[in-house]
Short mmCIF file of C-alpha atoms and ligand atoms in Angstrom, two decimals:
data_model
loop_
_atom_site.label_atom_id
_atom_site.label_comp_id
_atom_site.label_asym_id
_atom_site.label_seq_id
_atom_site.Cartn_x
_atom_site.Cartn_y
_atom_site.Cartn_z
CA MET A 1 -26.54 9.88 -18.58
CA LYS A 2 -24.50 8.71 -21.59
CA ILE A 3 -20.80 8.53 -22.32
CA THR A 4 -20.09 10.77 -25.31
CA ASP A 5 -16.31 10.83 -25.58
CA VAL A 6 -13.26 8.98 -24.24
CA ARG A 7 -9.84 10.63 -24.40
CA VAL A 8 -6.46 9.08 -23.70
CA ILE A 9 -3.68 11.56 -22.93
CA VAL A 10 -0.06 10.48 -22.52
CA SER A 11 2.07 13.23 -21.00
CA SER A 12 5.39 13.51 -19.24
CA PRO A 13 5.39 16.24 -16.58
CA GLY A 14 8.51 14.77 -14.93
CA ARG A 15 7.42 11.18 -15.61
CA ASN A 16 5.10 9.53 -18.08
CA PHE A 17 1.44 9.33 -17.16
CA VAL A 18 -1.42 7.80 -19.13
CA THR A 19 -4.61 9.68 -18.26
CA LEU A 20 -8.12 8.68 -19.27
CA LYS A 21 -10.91 11.23 -19.47
CA ILE A 22 -14.50 10.02 -19.91
CA LEU A 23 -17.01 12.71 -20.92
CA THR A 24 -20.80 12.56 -20.71
CA ASP A 25 -23.80 14.26 -22.27
CA GLU A 26 -24.50 16.00 -18.94
CA GLY A 27 -21.20 17.84 -18.94
CA ILE A 28 -19.77 15.73 -16.08
CA TYR A 29 -16.45 14.02 -16.81
CA GLY A 30 -14.40 11.47 -14.93
CA LEU A 31 -10.64 10.86 -14.74
CA GLY A 32 -8.64 7.66 -14.46
CA ASP A 33 -4.97 6.70 -14.32
CA ALA A 34 -3.71 3.96 -16.69
CA THR A 35 0.04 4.40 -16.24
CA VAL A 36 2.14 1.25 -16.64
CA ASN A 37 5.67 2.45 -16.03
CA GLY A 38 7.93 1.74 -19.03
CA ARG A 39 5.05 0.36 -21.15
CA GLU A 40 2.87 3.45 -21.36
CA MET A 41 2.07 3.34 -25.07
CA ALA A 42 0.84 -0.25 -24.91
CA VAL A 43 -1.90 0.66 -22.48
CA ALA A 44 -2.72 3.89 -24.36
CA ALA A 45 -3.23 1.88 -27.59
CA TYR A 46 -5.32 -0.74 -25.75
CA LEU A 47 -7.60 1.99 -24.41
CA GLU A 48 -7.86 4.00 -27.61
CA GLU A 49 -8.24 1.19 -30.07
CA HIS A 50 -10.10 -1.46 -28.09
CA VAL A 51 -11.85 0.06 -25.06
CA ALA A 52 -12.97 3.58 -25.99
CA PRO A 53 -15.28 2.49 -28.87
CA CYS A 54 -17.13 0.09 -26.54
CA LEU A 55 -17.86 2.84 -24.00
CA ILE A 56 -19.52 5.43 -26.22
CA GLY A 57 -23.28 5.56 -25.60
CA ARG A 58 -23.18 3.56 -22.34
CA ASP A 59 -24.60 4.73 -19.02
CA PRO A 60 -21.57 5.64 -16.85
CA HIS A 61 -23.52 4.76 -13.69
CA GLN A 62 -23.26 1.06 -14.64
CA ILE A 63 -19.83 0.69 -13.05
CA GLU A 64 -20.15 -2.99 -12.21
CA ASP A 65 -21.55 -4.06 -15.57
CA ILE A 66 -18.92 -2.09 -17.48
CA TRP A 67 -16.19 -3.65 -15.31
CA GLN A 68 -17.47 -7.18 -16.02
CA TYR A 69 -17.88 -6.35 -19.71
CA LEU A 70 -14.24 -5.24 -19.98
CA TYR A 71 -12.96 -8.17 -17.89
CA LYS A 72 -15.02 -11.26 -18.76
CA GLY A 73 -16.29 -9.86 -22.01
CA VAL A 74 -12.93 -9.57 -23.77
CA TYR A 75 -11.91 -13.22 -23.43
CA TRP A 76 -8.32 -12.16 -22.52
CA ARG A 77 -8.47 -11.78 -18.75
CA LYS A 78 -5.87 -10.40 -16.34
CA GLY A 79 -2.45 -8.98 -17.25
CA PRO A 80 -1.09 -5.49 -16.48
CA ILE A 81 -2.14 -3.78 -19.72
CA THR A 82 -5.72 -5.07 -19.62
CA MET A 83 -6.12 -4.40 -15.91
CA ALA A 84 -4.62 -0.89 -16.02
CA SER A 85 -7.05 -0.07 -18.83
CA ILE A 86 -10.01 -1.40 -16.84
CA GLY A 87 -8.61 0.36 -13.76
CA ALA A 88 -8.62 3.75 -15.48
CA VAL A 89 -12.18 3.28 -16.76
CA ASP A 90 -13.37 2.17 -13.32
CA MET A 91 -11.76 5.14 -11.54
CA ALA A 92 -13.25 7.56 -14.06
CA LEU A 93 -16.73 6.04 -13.58
CA TRP A 94 -16.53 6.34 -9.76
CA ASP A 95 -15.42 9.93 -10.30
CA ILE A 96 -18.48 10.58 -12.48
CA LYS A 97 -20.84 8.88 -10.01
CA GLY A 98 -19.45 10.97 -7.16
CA LYS A 99 -19.77 14.19 -9.14
CA ALA A 100 -23.34 13.30 -10.18
CA ALA A 101 -24.25 12.57 -6.54
CA GLY A 102 -22.36 15.61 -5.22
CA LEU A 103 -20.40 13.30 -2.89
CA PRO A 104 -16.73 12.38 -2.50
CA VAL A 105 -16.02 8.78 -3.49
CA TYR A 106 -15.28 7.71 0.12
CA GLN A 107 -18.91 8.50 0.93
CA LEU A 108 -20.09 6.22 -1.86
CA LEU A 109 -17.88 3.43 -0.48
CA GLY A 110 -19.49 3.61 2.96
CA GLY A 111 -18.06 6.71 4.60
CA LYS A 112 -14.99 7.41 6.71
CA SER A 113 -13.53 4.79 9.02
CA ARG A 114 -10.90 7.30 10.17
CA GLU A 115 -10.19 11.01 10.08
CA ALA A 116 -7.06 10.93 7.95
CA VAL A 117 -4.69 8.55 6.15
CA THR A 118 -1.39 7.61 7.81
CA LEU A 119 1.56 7.63 5.43
CA TYR A 120 5.05 6.24 5.29
CA GLY A 121 7.72 8.44 3.76
CA HIS A 122 10.91 7.34 2.00
CA ALA A 123 14.42 7.82 3.38
CA ASN A 124 16.87 6.74 0.64
CA GLY A 125 20.51 7.45 1.44
CA SER A 126 23.97 6.94 0.00
CA THR A 127 25.22 5.74 3.42
CA ILE A 128 23.53 4.56 6.60
CA GLU A 129 24.17 7.97 8.20
CA ASP A 130 22.74 9.78 5.17
CA THR A 131 19.63 7.54 5.25
CA LEU A 132 19.13 8.26 8.94
CA ASP A 133 19.55 12.00 8.41
CA LYS A 134 16.82 11.82 5.77
CA MET A 135 14.70 9.84 8.19
CA GLY A 136 15.30 12.62 10.73
CA ASP A 137 13.87 15.18 8.28
CA LEU A 138 10.73 13.10 7.82
CA VAL A 139 10.31 12.59 11.56
CA LYS A 140 10.59 16.36 12.04
CA GLN A 141 7.80 16.82 9.46
CA GLY A 142 5.61 14.53 11.57
CA PHE A 143 5.92 11.20 9.73
CA LYS A 144 5.27 8.30 12.07
CA VAL A 145 6.48 5.61 9.69
CA VAL A 146 9.52 5.71 7.38
CA ARG A 147 10.84 3.31 4.74
CA LEU A 148 14.61 2.93 4.89
CA GLN A 149 16.76 2.10 1.83
CA SER A 150 20.52 2.59 1.88
CA ALA A 151 23.24 2.17 -0.75
CA ILE A 152 25.24 -1.02 -0.33
CA PRO A 153 29.01 -0.65 0.10
CA GLY A 154 30.79 -2.18 -2.90
CA LEU A 155 27.80 -1.90 -5.27
CA ASP A 156 27.48 0.97 -7.71
CA GLY A 157 23.74 1.44 -7.51
CA THR A 158 21.09 0.20 -5.13
CA TYR A 159 17.33 0.00 -5.49
CA GLY A 160 15.68 3.20 -4.33
CA VAL A 161 18.94 5.14 -3.97
CA LEU A 162 19.54 7.48 -6.91
CA GLY A 163 22.41 9.61 -5.53
CA ASP A 164 22.58 12.91 -7.43
CA LYS A 165 20.04 11.63 -10.00
CA LYS A 166 16.50 12.91 -9.46
CA ASP A 167 14.74 10.01 -11.13
CA TYR A 168 15.14 7.12 -13.54
CA PHE A 169 14.98 9.46 -16.56
CA ALA A 170 18.20 10.99 -15.30
CA LEU A 171 19.85 7.56 -15.11
CA GLN A 172 19.18 7.07 -18.83
CA SER A 173 21.26 8.62 -21.56
CA ASP A 174 20.06 10.53 -24.66
CA ARG A 175 19.11 7.20 -26.18
CA PRO A 176 17.01 5.82 -23.37
CA LEU A 177 17.61 2.17 -22.64
CA PRO A 178 17.16 0.40 -19.33
CA PRO A 179 19.97 1.38 -16.94
CA GLU A 180 21.79 -1.69 -15.54
CA LEU A 181 22.50 -1.86 -11.81
CA PRO A 182 24.52 -4.51 -9.95
CA TRP A 183 23.25 -6.70 -7.15
CA SER A 184 24.90 -8.92 -4.53
CA THR A 185 22.80 -10.67 -1.90
CA VAL A 186 25.93 -11.29 0.21
CA LYS A 187 26.84 -7.58 0.31
CA TYR A 188 23.24 -6.64 1.05
CA MET A 189 22.87 -9.17 3.86
CA ASN A 190 26.14 -7.95 5.37
CA MET A 191 24.95 -4.35 5.68
CA ILE A 192 21.22 -4.40 6.24
CA GLU A 193 21.07 -5.14 9.96
CA GLU A 194 23.23 -2.14 10.83
CA LEU A 195 20.77 0.20 9.09
CA PHE A 196 17.89 -0.89 11.31
CA ALA A 197 19.98 -1.23 14.48
CA LYS A 198 21.18 2.36 14.09
CA ALA A 199 17.68 3.61 13.23
CA ARG A 200 16.35 2.17 16.51
CA GLU A 201 19.35 3.53 18.43
CA ARG A 202 18.79 7.03 17.06
CA PHE A 203 14.98 7.24 16.86
CA GLY A 204 13.77 4.84 19.56
CA ASN A 205 11.10 2.18 19.37
CA GLU A 206 7.92 4.13 18.64
CA ILE A 207 8.55 5.14 15.06
CA GLY A 208 7.43 2.66 12.41
CA LEU A 209 10.01 1.25 10.00
CA CYS A 210 9.56 -0.42 6.61
CA HIS A 211 11.94 -1.78 4.04
CA ASP A 212 11.57 -2.80 0.36
CA VAL A 213 13.72 -5.74 -0.82
CA HIS A 214 12.38 -5.37 -4.37
CA SER A 215 12.14 -9.12 -4.93
CA ARG A 216 15.88 -9.78 -4.74
CA LEU A 217 15.89 -12.78 -2.36
CA THR A 218 14.94 -16.45 -2.39
CA PRO A 219 12.38 -17.63 0.20
CA ILE A 220 14.97 -19.10 2.53
CA GLU A 221 17.12 -15.97 2.32
CA ALA A 222 14.03 -13.92 3.08
CA GLY A 223 13.41 -16.11 6.14
CA ARG A 224 16.94 -15.33 7.31
CA LEU A 225 16.47 -11.61 6.65
CA GLY A 226 13.22 -11.63 8.62
CA LYS A 227 14.89 -13.36 11.57
CA MET A 228 17.79 -10.91 11.46
CA LEU A 229 15.44 -7.89 11.52
CA GLU A 230 12.84 -9.26 13.95
CA LYS A 231 14.31 -7.47 16.95
CA TYR A 232 13.96 -4.08 15.22
CA ASN A 233 10.21 -4.56 14.98
CA LEU A 234 9.56 -3.48 11.39
CA LEU A 235 6.01 -2.64 10.35
CA PHE A 236 6.76 -4.78 7.30
CA ILE A 237 9.35 -6.11 4.90
CA GLU A 238 8.13 -5.51 1.35
CA ASP A 239 8.62 -7.75 -1.70
CA ALA A 240 11.19 -9.97 0.00
CA VAL A 241 10.63 -12.52 -2.79
CA ALA A 242 8.96 -12.36 -6.19
CA ALA A 243 5.95 -14.60 -5.71
CA GLU A 244 4.60 -15.90 -8.98
CA ASN A 245 4.72 -19.01 -6.85
CA GLN A 246 2.68 -17.93 -3.86
CA GLU A 247 3.92 -20.84 -1.73
CA SER A 248 7.24 -18.99 -1.42
CA TYR A 249 5.60 -16.97 1.34
CA LYS A 250 4.72 -20.15 3.19
CA ILE A 251 8.43 -20.88 3.47
CA ILE A 252 9.14 -17.36 4.75
CA ARG A 253 6.36 -17.67 7.35
CA GLN A 254 7.84 -20.89 8.68
CA HIS A 255 11.01 -19.03 9.64
CA THR A 256 10.16 -15.56 10.86
CA THR A 257 7.54 -13.42 12.60
CA ALA A 258 8.64 -10.31 10.66
CA PRO A 259 5.48 -9.00 8.91
CA MET A 260 5.45 -9.35 5.12
CA ALA A 261 3.97 -7.03 2.48
CA ILE A 262 3.56 -7.65 -1.26
CA GLY A 263 1.34 -6.77 -4.21
CA GLU A 264 2.42 -3.65 -6.11
CA ILE A 265 2.72 -5.51 -9.43
CA TYR A 266 -0.36 -7.69 -8.95
CA ASN A 267 -3.26 -7.26 -11.30
CA THR A 268 -6.04 -9.39 -9.82
CA VAL A 269 -6.86 -11.16 -6.58
CA TRP A 270 -5.74 -14.40 -8.24
CA ASP A 271 -2.13 -13.20 -7.91
CA CYS A 272 -2.36 -13.23 -4.11
CA LYS A 273 -5.38 -15.33 -3.16
CA ASP A 274 -3.37 -18.19 -1.63
CA MET A 275 -1.07 -15.86 0.29
CA ILE A 276 -4.05 -14.04 1.78
CA GLU A 277 -6.15 -17.12 2.55
CA ASN A 278 -3.25 -18.91 4.16
CA GLN A 279 -2.26 -15.83 6.16
CA TRP A 280 1.28 -15.90 4.80
CA ILE A 281 1.31 -12.11 4.37
CA ASP A 282 0.29 -9.17 6.54
CA TYR A 283 -0.16 -6.29 4.09
CA ILE A 284 -1.52 -6.27 0.55
CA ARG A 285 0.02 -3.47 -1.54
CA MET A 286 -2.00 -3.49 -4.75
CA ALA A 287 -2.68 -0.25 -6.62
CA ALA A 288 -6.04 0.88 -8.02
CA THR A 289 -4.41 1.51 -11.41
CA HIS A 290 -2.78 -1.90 -11.79
CA ALA A 291 -5.45 -3.99 -10.06
CA GLY A 292 -8.38 -2.88 -12.22
CA GLY A 293 -9.68 0.12 -10.28
CA ILE A 294 -11.64 0.95 -7.15
CA THR A 295 -14.21 -1.84 -7.65
CA PRO A 296 -11.76 -4.77 -7.23
CA MET A 297 -9.64 -2.91 -4.65
CA ARG A 298 -12.74 -2.73 -2.46
CA ARG A 299 -13.40 -6.46 -2.90
CA ILE A 300 -9.78 -7.33 -2.15
CA ALA A 301 -9.84 -5.18 1.00
CA ASP A 302 -12.91 -7.02 2.28
CA PHE A 303 -11.48 -10.42 1.35
CA SER A 304 -8.18 -9.56 3.07
CA ALA A 305 -9.93 -8.41 6.23
CA MET A 306 -11.17 -11.95 6.85
CA TYR A 307 -7.53 -13.08 7.13
CA HIS A 308 -6.13 -10.19 9.19
CA VAL A 309 -4.38 -8.77 6.15
CA ARG A 310 -4.35 -4.98 6.00
CA THR A 311 -4.10 -2.72 2.97
CA ALA A 312 -0.98 -0.68 2.17
CA PRO A 313 -1.48 0.60 -1.38
CA HIS A 314 1.49 1.23 -3.64
CA GLY A 315 2.39 4.91 -3.79
CA ALA A 316 5.39 5.31 -6.09
CA PRO A 317 5.73 8.46 -8.22
CA ASP A 318 4.87 6.51 -11.38
CA LEU A 319 1.23 6.33 -10.27
CA SER A 320 -0.51 9.55 -11.24
CA PRO A 321 -2.27 11.79 -8.69
CA ILE A 322 -5.56 10.34 -9.97
CA CYS A 323 -4.58 6.92 -8.64
CA TYR A 324 -3.29 8.57 -5.46
CA ALA A 325 -6.66 10.22 -4.93
CA ALA A 326 -8.46 6.91 -5.55
CA HIS A 327 -6.25 5.33 -2.88
CA MET A 328 -6.99 8.10 -0.40
CA HIS A 329 -10.75 7.51 -0.75
CA LEU A 330 -10.28 3.75 -0.37
CA ASN A 331 -7.96 4.32 2.60
CA LEU A 332 -10.45 6.54 4.41
CA TRP A 333 -13.13 3.90 4.02
CA ALA A 334 -11.34 0.51 4.36
CA PRO A 335 -11.88 -0.83 7.89
CA ASN A 336 -8.67 -2.85 7.49
CA PHE A 337 -6.56 -0.01 6.07
CA GLY A 338 -2.94 -0.28 7.23
CA ILE A 339 -0.80 2.47 5.75
CA GLN A 340 -0.24 4.42 2.52
CA GLU A 341 3.14 4.79 0.81
CA PHE A 342 3.90 8.45 0.10
CA VAL A 343 6.64 10.13 -1.91
CA GLY A 344 5.32 13.69 -1.98
CA PHE A 345 2.53 15.45 -3.81
CA GLY A 346 4.08 15.48 -7.26
CA THR A 347 6.65 17.87 -8.65
CA GLU A 348 6.38 21.46 -9.87
CA LYS A 349 5.66 20.20 -13.40
CA SER A 350 3.14 17.53 -12.44
CA ASN A 351 1.34 20.03 -10.21
CA GLU A 352 0.74 22.23 -13.29
CA VAL A 353 -1.10 19.31 -14.84
CA PHE A 354 -2.91 17.70 -11.88
CA LYS A 355 -4.82 19.49 -9.09
CA TYR A 356 -6.15 17.61 -6.08
CA ASP A 357 -8.16 18.12 -2.96
CA LEU A 358 -5.73 16.54 -0.48
CA GLN A 359 -3.76 18.12 2.37
CA LEU A 360 -0.63 16.78 4.02
CA ARG A 361 -0.30 17.40 7.76
CA ASP A 362 1.98 15.60 10.25
CA GLY A 363 2.59 12.58 8.05
CA MET A 364 -1.11 12.16 7.30
CA VAL A 365 -3.33 13.03 4.35
CA TYR A 366 -6.66 14.77 4.88
CA VAL A 367 -9.17 14.34 2.06
CA GLY A 368 -11.38 17.29 1.09
CA ASP A 369 -15.10 17.22 0.32
CA ALA A 370 -14.89 17.77 -3.44
CA PRO A 371 -17.32 15.44 -5.23
CA GLY A 372 -15.92 12.40 -7.02
CA LEU A 373 -12.19 11.80 -6.68
CA GLY A 374 -11.48 15.50 -6.19
CA VAL A 375 -8.78 15.59 -8.88
CA ASP A 376 -8.54 17.74 -11.97
CA PHE A 377 -6.40 17.45 -15.06
CA ASP A 378 -5.32 20.38 -17.24
CA GLU A 379 -5.08 19.10 -20.82
CA ASP A 380 -3.33 22.25 -22.09
CA ALA A 381 -0.67 21.98 -19.40
CA ALA A 382 -0.26 18.27 -20.20
CA ALA A 383 0.30 19.12 -23.87
CA ARG A 384 3.38 21.12 -22.86
CA TYR A 385 4.99 17.88 -21.61
CA PRO A 386 4.96 15.29 -24.41
CA TYR A 387 5.66 11.60 -23.81
CA LYS A 388 9.34 10.59 -23.58
CA ARG A 389 10.31 6.93 -23.88
CA SER A 390 11.64 5.68 -20.58
CA TYR A 391 12.55 2.37 -18.95
CA LEU A 392 12.95 1.05 -15.44
CA PRO A 393 16.44 -0.24 -14.62
CA VAL A 394 17.41 -3.89 -14.77
CA SER A 395 19.53 -5.63 -12.20
CA ARG A 396 22.45 -8.04 -12.75
CA LEU A 397 24.56 -10.10 -10.39
CA GLU A 398 28.24 -9.22 -10.38
CA ASP A 399 28.94 -12.05 -12.87
CA GLY A 400 26.37 -10.63 -15.30
CA THR A 401 23.39 -12.88 -14.51
CA LEU A 402 20.12 -11.03 -14.98
CA TRP A 403 18.33 -10.69 -11.62
CA SER A 404 15.03 -9.30 -10.37
CA TRP A 405 15.10 -5.52 -10.20
C1 LIG B 501 7.70 1.09 -4.29
C2 LIG B 501 8.07 0.49 -5.61
C3 LIG B 501 8.59 1.42 -6.64
C4 LIG B 501 8.74 0.70 -7.97
C5 LIG B 501 8.24 1.49 -9.11
C6 LIG B 501 8.38 0.76 -10.41
O1 LIG B 501 7.65 0.35 -3.34
O2 LIG B 501 7.38 2.27 -4.27
O3 LIG B 501 8.84 -0.65 -5.42
O4 LIG B 501 9.72 2.08 -6.25
O5 LIG B 501 10.03 0.34 -8.19
O6 LIG B 501 6.91 1.81 -8.86
O7 LIG B 501 7.52 1.22 -11.35
MG1 LIG B 502 8.03 -1.63 -3.71
#
């Protein structure tokens, strides 16, 4: 089999997605997701100009060699744009291999370790009560784990809580620039315990709870947060601290037994190797798109398993359904799978563009038997939704200091 064509399609059915389609001389094609939220055109140019020409004529079955060629072979290793490009190629090649074999990708990885994939849903509310009502809706739908984010009294905008705005596009004006949202660690620390205390009061101790701090704290503050929330038995606290310096998590570990999760912006195992090896974290949240595809995600899962770290792949709406499908196959296989983040199966618009072989039942995803990743992409539908420039928000302290968002 030979690769005959490589297409990069940037569309915006509700949000921007960069989709890669690799075609072969046998009529089989594969799909990959290369979306880097807010920097979509950089990765599209990287793929079109630098990667696509090197793929034409190659055997798509050579997944490992092509991965190494695009990683070691380019001299410039790592980084989100490079790794998302490699990630999309890798996903598309696994898709092709599965289609050629007539098997879903989870079978190629080693088969199912479980029947279905447990999810956590998002409850984002403008008050604690509102958040808990939203949690109630998810519990009714059968979700066994819920992530809680609540607006902070005295701050105009809080991570994860969009009020009447549907998404970050809606927060941007006609001339899209990054929205600016305020942050105060003091105000946050003063409210956060009540959210989890009330959640336990209302829903009992069986339901799983998560929380995303979105890298707003210092290690010692994160230690204090962990201690404060220990008695509410969270499944994990996510991104308590930005960890370019991985030793930050050592400090957190010295102060709390609250489980820690991190990884959604990591691009290679080198970003989290020390945290995993030293057992400073409990869940690794990397995404197939941003970590270079299914091939490295599988290696990282096995590496993590040796240190009791479980996988909890990123599942925000800025990852396309192709990445979601890749995660579902990995999740079915990985012996040390923990949980999958879930924000719904797309929107009306994105569902015109992407079709997938996944069913949601009782807070779990069941994967169908379609060969490959089991996703399809309608190029004509995508053409109806052209790319729109968009940015993620930035965060500032109340005195104007730029902070982590
Ligand atoms: C999550 C993430 C997202 C990110 C988004 C940025 O845990 O789902 O933190 O909400 O902010 O993916 O691109
Ligand atoms: Mg997050």
